[in-house]
């Protein structure tokens, strides 16, 4: 069985580079998230939203509503690079995100994706300590390496960077985002 996961790192405004903040704003971001939710619901599919804890705190109603039909996982609390943090800072980023998301959604948060996909061994140890079930932060070099594998008590779902479509949702001059995903959905299901 082939599984296709369409994921979005949901990090407004904390994980957005300064140069990209120039062409977006809060309302565009909210509209993009709502558009993605609507596309998924209309096609009876679920997207994976890797959510910052701070973003969820800023938009709790939006995130709660999103969690009713979509999958929510952690993207750490404030989008800090794990390789630049000491152990206690890593622990805070991992545990605080899970705590915030579980409080807002009312659901157990089982998954994680680290910002920048930068990780250390103790980052994974902390995921296990806080009862995460899976992570998706390591890149595969080829489609053949896209097989989930166990790493301790965690299942790692390798990434293969294929397309960065966020600009379609944030820049009104680009392709209509709904049409883009309708085409993508038809390609995946055919």
One Martini backbone bead per residue (centre of mass of N, CA, C, O) as a GRO file, in nm:
protein
  190
    1UNK     BB    1   0.096   0.037   0.023
    2UNK     BB    2   0.041   0.369  -0.059
    3UNK     BB    3   0.165   0.670   0.094
    4UNK     BB    4   0.056   1.009   0.102
    5UNK     BB    5   0.213   1.305   0.232
    6UNK     BB    6   0.077   1.620   0.314
    7UNK     BB    7   0.275   1.890   0.428
    8UNK     BB    8   0.278   2.157   0.690
    9UNK     BB    9   0.451   2.422   0.803
   10UNK     BB   10   0.321   2.587   1.098
   11UNK     BB   11   0.480   2.928   1.165
   12UNK     BB   12   0.330   3.176   1.212
   13UNK     BB   13   0.590   3.412   1.210
   14UNK     BB   14   0.851   3.255   1.330
   15UNK     BB   15   0.945   3.076   1.051
   16UNK     BB   16   0.969   3.337   0.880
   17UNK     BB   17   1.141   3.491   0.671
   18UNK     BB   18   1.189   3.817   0.628
   19UNK     BB   19   1.158   3.822   0.309
   20UNK     BB   20   0.865   3.675   0.329
   21UNK     BB   21   0.708   3.887   0.505
   22UNK     BB   22   0.669   4.096   0.268
   23UNK     BB   23   0.429   3.894   0.116
   24UNK     BB   24   0.282   3.881   0.395
   25UNK     BB   25   0.009   3.803   0.625
   26UNK     BB   26  -0.218   3.716   0.844
   27UNK     BB   27  -0.462   3.685   0.648
   28UNK     BB   28  -0.321   3.510   0.438
   29UNK     BB   29  -0.258   3.280   0.630
   30UNK     BB   30  -0.544   3.211   0.715
   31UNK     BB   31  -0.650   3.161   0.428
   32UNK     BB   32  -0.457   2.927   0.365
   33UNK     BB   33  -0.548   2.733   0.584
   34UNK     BB   34  -0.848   2.730   0.501
   35UNK     BB   35  -0.799   2.628   0.213
   36UNK     BB   36  -0.671   2.359   0.289
   37UNK     BB   37  -0.903   2.248   0.452
   38UNK     BB   38  -1.114   2.257   0.225
   39UNK     BB   39  -0.971   2.075   0.024
   40UNK     BB   40  -0.963   1.827   0.203
   41UNK     BB   41  -1.266   1.799   0.261
   42UNK     BB   42  -1.365   1.785  -0.043
   43UNK     BB   43  -1.153   1.514  -0.077
   44UNK     BB   44  -1.122   1.327   0.172
   45UNK     BB   45  -0.863   1.447   0.322
   46UNK     BB   46  -0.540   1.458   0.492
   47UNK     BB   47  -0.344   1.679   0.646
   48UNK     BB   48  -0.020   1.780   0.766
   49UNK     BB   49   0.034   1.982   1.061
   50UNK     BB   50   0.320   2.152   1.154
   51UNK     BB   51   0.320   2.294   1.479
   52UNK     BB   52   0.354   2.565   1.654
   53UNK     BB   53   0.304   2.664   1.970
   54UNK     BB   54   0.292   2.974   1.928
   55UNK     BB   55   0.085   2.971   1.702
   56UNK     BB   56  -0.138   2.830   1.866
   57UNK     BB   57  -0.160   3.053   2.082
   58UNK     BB   58  -0.243   3.282   1.869
   59UNK     BB   59  -0.458   3.044   1.717
   60UNK     BB   60  -0.669   2.848   1.872
   61UNK     BB   61  -0.929   2.834   1.699
   62UNK     BB   62  -0.801   2.750   1.431
   63UNK     BB   63  -0.663   2.490   1.540
   64UNK     BB   64  -0.908   2.346   1.647
   65UNK     BB   65  -1.061   2.336   1.379
   66UNK     BB   66  -0.839   2.187   1.220
   67UNK     BB   67  -0.836   1.925   1.415
   68UNK     BB   68  -1.120   1.806   1.318
   69UNK     BB   69  -0.984   1.724   1.003
   70UNK     BB   70  -0.680   1.728   1.088
   71UNK     BB   71  -0.338   1.687   1.124
   72UNK     BB   72  -0.140   1.719   1.425
   73UNK     BB   73   0.187   1.847   1.487
   74UNK     BB   74   0.504   1.904   1.577
   75UNK     BB   75   0.749   2.212   1.555
   76UNK     BB   76   0.780   2.321   1.807
   77UNK     BB   77   0.750   2.611   1.983
   78UNK     BB   78   0.984   2.841   1.823
   79UNK     BB   79   1.186   2.753   1.584
   80UNK     BB   80   1.445   2.606   1.678
   81UNK     BB   81   1.759   2.498   1.644
   82UNK     BB   82   1.871   2.206   1.778
   83UNK     BB   83   2.192   2.248   1.727
   84UNK     BB   84   2.173   2.534   1.922
   85UNK     BB   85   2.096   2.364   2.177
   86UNK     BB   86   2.045   2.270   2.476
   87UNK     BB   87   1.895   2.034   2.650
   88UNK     BB   88   1.679   2.214   2.800
   89UNK     BB   89   1.584   2.362   2.543
   90UNK     BB   90   1.487   2.116   2.392
   91UNK     BB   91   1.285   2.018   2.600
   92UNK     BB   92   1.104   2.264   2.591
   93UNK     BB   93   1.028   2.261   2.287
   94UNK     BB   94   0.898   1.972   2.298
   95UNK     BB   95   0.703   1.986   2.550
   96UNK     BB   96   0.549   2.255   2.499
   97UNK     BB   97   0.416   2.189   2.233
   98UNK     BB   98   0.253   1.945   2.326
   99UNK     BB   99   0.097   2.085   2.549
  100UNK     BB  100  -0.043   2.302   2.378
  101UNK     BB  101  -0.180   2.119   2.160
  102UNK     BB  102  -0.342   1.940   2.357
  103UNK     BB  103  -0.507   2.167   2.483
  104UNK     BB  104  -0.640   2.279   2.219
  105UNK     BB  105  -0.738   1.996   2.079
  106UNK     BB  106  -0.772   1.730   2.276
  107UNK     BB  107  -0.519   1.574   2.166
  108UNK     BB  108  -0.296   1.351   2.093
  109UNK     BB  109   0.045   1.401   2.033
  110UNK     BB  110   0.262   1.201   1.810
  111UNK     BB  111   0.417   1.416   1.629
  112UNK     BB  112   0.719   1.525   1.433
  113UNK     BB  113   0.899   1.832   1.322
  114UNK     BB  114   1.189   1.976   1.266
  115UNK     BB  115   1.343   2.247   1.224
  116UNK     BB  116   1.534   2.230   0.936
  117UNK     BB  117   1.601   1.930   0.997
  118UNK     BB  118   1.747   1.965   1.280
  119UNK     BB  119   1.946   1.719   1.460
  120UNK     BB  120   1.976   1.510   1.749
  121UNK     BB  121   1.995   1.250   1.956
  122UNK     BB  122   1.851   1.398   2.201
  123UNK     BB  123   1.597   1.469   2.049
  124UNK     BB  124   1.494   1.172   2.031
  125UNK     BB  125   1.496   1.110   2.331
  126UNK     BB  126   1.278   1.329   2.395
  127UNK     BB  127   1.051   1.212   2.233
  128UNK     BB  128   1.033   0.954   2.400
  129UNK     BB  129   0.990   1.083   2.681
  130UNK     BB  130   0.712   1.234   2.546
  131UNK     BB  131   0.552   1.009   2.367
  132UNK     BB  132   0.630   0.984   2.093
  133UNK     BB  133   0.580   0.801   1.775
  134UNK     BB  134   0.685   1.025   1.559
  135UNK     BB  135   0.894   1.120   1.275
  136UNK     BB  136   0.987   1.398   1.015
  137UNK     BB  137   1.340   1.489   0.967
  138UNK     BB  138   1.452   1.293   0.752
  139UNK     BB  139   1.631   1.249   0.467
  140UNK     BB  140   1.606   1.124   0.156
  141UNK     BB  141   1.783   1.036  -0.148
  142UNK     BB  142   1.532   0.853  -0.231
  143UNK     BB  143   1.249   0.682  -0.303
  144UNK     BB  144   1.360   0.407  -0.183
  145UNK     BB  145   1.406   0.558   0.117
  146UNK     BB  146   1.077   0.596   0.186
  147UNK     BB  147   1.098   0.412   0.445
  148UNK     BB  148   0.987   0.326   0.723
  149UNK     BB  149   1.146   0.340   1.058
  150UNK     BB  150   1.304   0.230   1.338
  151UNK     BB  151   1.384   0.441   1.639
  152UNK     BB  152   1.333   0.277   1.869
  153UNK     BB  153   1.009   0.405   1.955
  154UNK     BB  154   1.033   0.530   1.673
  155UNK     BB  155   0.895   0.654   1.377
  156UNK     BB  156   1.041   0.708   1.064
  157UNK     BB  157   0.956   0.958   0.811
  158UNK     BB  158   1.083   1.019   0.534
  159UNK     BB  159   1.205   1.268   0.326
  160UNK     BB  160   1.105   1.422   0.002
  161UNK     BB  161   1.183   1.679  -0.178
  162UNK     BB  162   0.950   1.825  -0.418
  163UNK     BB  163   0.764   2.075  -0.301
  164UNK     BB  164   0.709   2.431  -0.272
  165UNK     BB  165   0.374   2.566  -0.219
  166UNK     BB  166   0.333   2.819  -0.041
  167UNK     BB  167   0.334   3.045  -0.259
  168UNK     BB  168   0.052   2.981  -0.373
  169UNK     BB  169  -0.089   3.091  -0.100
  170UNK     BB  170   0.068   3.388  -0.067
  171UNK     BB  171   0.067   3.451  -0.386
  172UNK     BB  172  -0.168   3.589  -0.594
  173UNK     BB  173  -0.003   3.559  -0.878
  174UNK     BB  174  -0.041   3.274  -0.863
  175UNK     BB  175  -0.171   2.997  -0.866
  176UNK     BB  176  -0.446   2.852  -0.791
  177UNK     BB  177  -0.471   2.661  -0.511
  178UNK     BB  178  -0.716   2.483  -0.566
  179UNK     BB  179  -0.629   2.385  -0.847
  180UNK     BB  180  -0.359   2.265  -0.766
  181UNK     BB  181  -0.487   2.043  -0.569
  182UNK     BB  182  -0.675   1.910  -0.768
  183UNK     BB  183  -0.451   1.809  -0.953
  184UNK     BB  184  -0.287   1.655  -0.744
  185UNK     BB  185  -0.512   1.464  -0.652
  186UNK     BB  186  -0.558   1.330  -0.928
  187UNK     BB  187  -0.270   1.217  -0.955
  188UNK     BB  188  -0.271   1.041  -0.697
  189UNK     BB  189  -0.558   0.878  -0.767
  190UNK     BB  190  -0.472   0.755  -1.068
   0.00000   0.00000   0.00000
